[in-house]
Amino acid sequence: MIMVDQRQAPTTARSRQQIKSSEMRRRICEATTHCLATLGYPNTSIKQVIQTAGISQGALQHHFPSKEDLVTATATFLLRRSIKWFTQIKAELEKDRSAFGKVTQRSWADQFATEEYEALLQILVASRTDATLKTRIAPKLEDWREAIESEMRDLLTPIARDADELNALLTIGRCMMTGLLVHD
């Protein structure tokens, strides 16, 4: 007779449920992203997201009880994708520093000329006039800025001659990113 450790079964079941829940949250955030990018924030409704995701209202509300919860989670989802992209680019540049120009050009297509970016812009613009949304989005945006700053610092420290030059390079990087955002 084979003995089974009963303490492992709930952990495995819980892990499967966590994976399933994460997958559903991702699916909902992707549907929300599509709705925001194509319809705009004012026209994105829970009903539109449900239809786009192909899920029930109960499934959506189980994960996101309000539109603010949904939009905040989608902003977090999009900002994390941006950080992952930058981390990948940093790894590429660590292998080949001469690729900086190509990577900068590619950043436009990969980061800014996307449905994800349009959705994030919709959220950011809406948070300028929606105080509740602004309160919820601001810490996520600050975490994103700190993560990007850290990635840039890691990337630029080896080429900077001193702390002043590093700070100048970081400022130029921030200005370039801001310029790309404003340009779009």
Coordinates of C-alpha atoms in Angstrom, one line a residue:
M1 CA 0.0 0.0 0.0
I2 CA 1.3 3.4 -1.0
M3 CA 1.1 6.1 1.7
V4 CA 0.1 9.6 0.4
D5 CA 1.0 12.7 2.4
Q6 CA -2.3 14.4 2.8
R7 CA -0.7 17.7 3.6
Q8 CA 0.6 17.9 -0.1
A9 CA -2.8 17.6 -1.7
P10 CA -4.2 21.0 -0.6
T11 CA -1.0 22.7 -1.6
T12 CA -1.2 21.2 -5.1
A13 CA -4.8 22.1 -5.4
R14 CA -4.2 25.6 -4.1
S15 CA -1.3 26.0 -6.6
R16 CA -3.5 24.9 -9.5
Q17 CA -6.2 27.3 -8.3
Q18 CA -3.7 30.1 -8.0
I19 CA -2.5 29.4 -11.6
K20 CA -6.0 29.3 -12.9
S21 CA -6.9 32.5 -11.1
S22 CA -3.7 34.3 -12.4
E23 CA -4.6 33.1 -15.9
M24 CA -8.1 34.5 -15.6
R25 CA -6.8 37.8 -14.2
R26 CA -4.4 38.0 -17.2
R27 CA -7.1 37.3 -19.6
I28 CA -9.4 39.9 -18.1
C29 CA -6.5 42.5 -18.1
E30 CA -5.8 41.7 -21.8
A31 CA -9.5 42.2 -22.7
T32 CA -9.5 45.5 -20.7
T33 CA -6.4 46.6 -22.5
H34 CA -8.0 45.9 -25.9
C35 CA -11.2 47.8 -24.9
L36 CA -9.3 50.8 -23.5
A37 CA -7.2 51.0 -26.6
T38 CA -10.0 50.6 -29.1
L39 CA -12.9 52.3 -27.3
G40 CA -11.2 54.7 -24.9
Y41 CA -11.6 54.9 -21.2
P42 CA -15.0 56.6 -21.2
N43 CA -16.5 54.0 -23.4
T44 CA -14.9 51.0 -21.7
S45 CA -17.5 49.3 -19.6
I46 CA -17.6 46.1 -17.5
K47 CA -20.0 44.8 -20.2
Q48 CA -17.5 45.4 -23.0
V49 CA -14.7 43.7 -21.1
I50 CA -16.9 40.7 -20.3
Q51 CA -17.8 40.4 -24.0
T52 CA -14.2 40.8 -25.1
A53 CA -12.9 38.3 -22.6
G54 CA -15.7 35.8 -23.2
I55 CA -16.5 35.4 -19.5
S56 CA -19.4 35.9 -17.2
Q57 CA -20.0 39.0 -15.1
G58 CA -19.6 36.8 -12.0
A59 CA -16.1 35.7 -13.1
L60 CA -15.0 39.3 -13.7
Q61 CA -16.5 40.5 -10.4
H62 CA -14.9 37.7 -8.5
H63 CA -11.5 39.0 -9.5
F64 CA -12.3 42.7 -9.8
P65 CA -15.3 43.9 -7.8
S66 CA -15.3 47.4 -9.3
K67 CA -14.2 49.2 -12.5
E68 CA -11.5 51.0 -10.4
D69 CA -10.2 47.6 -9.3
L70 CA -10.2 46.4 -12.9
V71 CA -8.4 49.5 -14.2
T72 CA -5.9 49.6 -11.4
A73 CA -5.0 45.9 -12.1
T74 CA -4.8 46.6 -15.8
A75 CA -2.4 49.5 -15.2
T76 CA -0.3 47.3 -13.0
F77 CA -0.3 44.6 -15.6
L78 CA 0.8 47.0 -18.3
L79 CA 3.5 48.7 -16.2
R80 CA 4.9 45.3 -15.3
R81 CA 5.1 44.4 -19.0
S82 CA 7.0 47.6 -19.6
I83 CA 9.5 46.7 -16.8
K84 CA 9.9 43.2 -18.2
W85 CA 10.6 44.6 -21.7
F86 CA 13.3 47.0 -20.3
T87 CA 14.9 44.2 -18.3
Q88 CA 15.2 42.1 -21.5
I89 CA 16.7 45.1 -23.4
K90 CA 19.2 45.6 -20.6
A91 CA 20.3 42.0 -21.0
E92 CA 20.6 42.4 -24.7
L93 CA 22.7 45.6 -24.3
E94 CA 24.9 43.9 -21.7
K95 CA 25.9 41.4 -24.5
D96 CA 26.3 44.1 -27.2
R97 CA 26.7 47.7 -26.1
S98 CA 26.9 48.8 -29.7
A99 CA 23.2 47.9 -30.2
F100 CA 22.0 50.9 -28.2
G101 CA 20.8 52.8 -31.3
K102 CA 18.9 49.8 -32.6
V103 CA 17.4 49.2 -29.3
T104 CA 16.3 52.8 -28.9
Q105 CA 14.6 52.7 -32.3
R106 CA 13.0 49.3 -31.5
S107 CA 11.6 50.7 -28.3
W108 CA 9.2 52.9 -30.3
A109 CA 7.7 49.8 -32.0
D110 CA 7.9 47.6 -29.0
Q111 CA 6.8 50.0 -26.3
F112 CA 5.0 53.0 -27.7
A113 CA 3.3 52.0 -30.9
T114 CA 1.2 49.4 -29.2
E115 CA -2.3 48.7 -28.0
E116 CA -0.9 48.3 -24.5
Y117 CA 0.6 51.8 -24.6
E118 CA -2.7 53.3 -25.9
A119 CA -4.5 51.6 -23.1
L120 CA -2.1 52.8 -20.5
L121 CA -2.4 56.4 -21.9
Q122 CA -6.2 56.1 -21.6
I123 CA -5.8 55.1 -17.9
L124 CA -3.3 57.9 -17.2
V125 CA -5.4 60.6 -18.8
A126 CA -8.5 59.4 -16.9
S127 CA -6.6 59.4 -13.7
R128 CA -5.9 63.2 -14.2
T129 CA -9.5 64.0 -13.6
D130 CA -10.7 61.0 -11.5
A131 CA -9.4 61.5 -8.0
T132 CA -10.1 57.9 -6.9
L133 CA -8.4 56.4 -9.9
K134 CA -5.4 58.8 -9.4
T135 CA -5.0 57.8 -5.8
R136 CA -4.9 54.1 -6.8
I137 CA -2.7 54.6 -9.9
A138 CA -0.1 57.0 -8.5
P139 CA 1.7 54.4 -6.3
K140 CA 1.8 51.9 -9.2
L141 CA 3.3 54.6 -11.4
E142 CA 5.9 55.5 -8.8
D143 CA 6.9 51.9 -8.4
W144 CA 7.3 51.7 -12.2
R145 CA 9.4 54.8 -12.3
E146 CA 11.7 53.5 -9.6
A147 CA 12.0 50.1 -11.3
I148 CA 12.9 51.8 -14.7
E149 CA 15.3 54.2 -13.0
S150 CA 17.0 51.2 -11.4
E151 CA 17.3 49.4 -14.7
M152 CA 18.7 52.5 -16.4
R153 CA 21.1 53.1 -13.6
D154 CA 22.4 49.5 -13.9
L155 CA 22.7 49.9 -17.6
L156 CA 24.4 53.3 -17.6
T157 CA 26.7 53.0 -14.6
P158 CA 29.5 51.1 -16.5
I159 CA 29.7 53.8 -19.2
A160 CA 29.5 56.8 -16.9
R161 CA 32.8 58.4 -15.9
D162 CA 31.5 59.6 -12.6
A163 CA 28.3 60.3 -10.6
D164 CA 27.6 63.6 -12.3
E165 CA 27.8 62.0 -15.7
L166 CA 25.6 59.2 -14.6
N167 CA 23.0 61.6 -13.3
A168 CA 23.2 63.5 -16.6
L169 CA 22.7 60.3 -18.6
L170 CA 19.7 59.4 -16.4
T171 CA 18.2 62.8 -16.9
I172 CA 18.7 62.5 -20.7
G173 CA 17.1 59.1 -20.6
R174 CA 14.1 60.4 -18.7
C175 CA 13.8 63.3 -21.1
M176 CA 14.0 61.0 -24.1
M177 CA 11.3 58.8 -22.7
T178 CA 9.1 61.8 -21.8
G179 CA 9.7 63.1 -25.3
L180 CA 8.5 59.8 -26.8
L181 CA 5.4 59.9 -24.7
V182 CA 4.6 63.4 -25.6
H183 CA 5.3 62.8 -29.3
D184 CA 2.8 60.0 -29.4

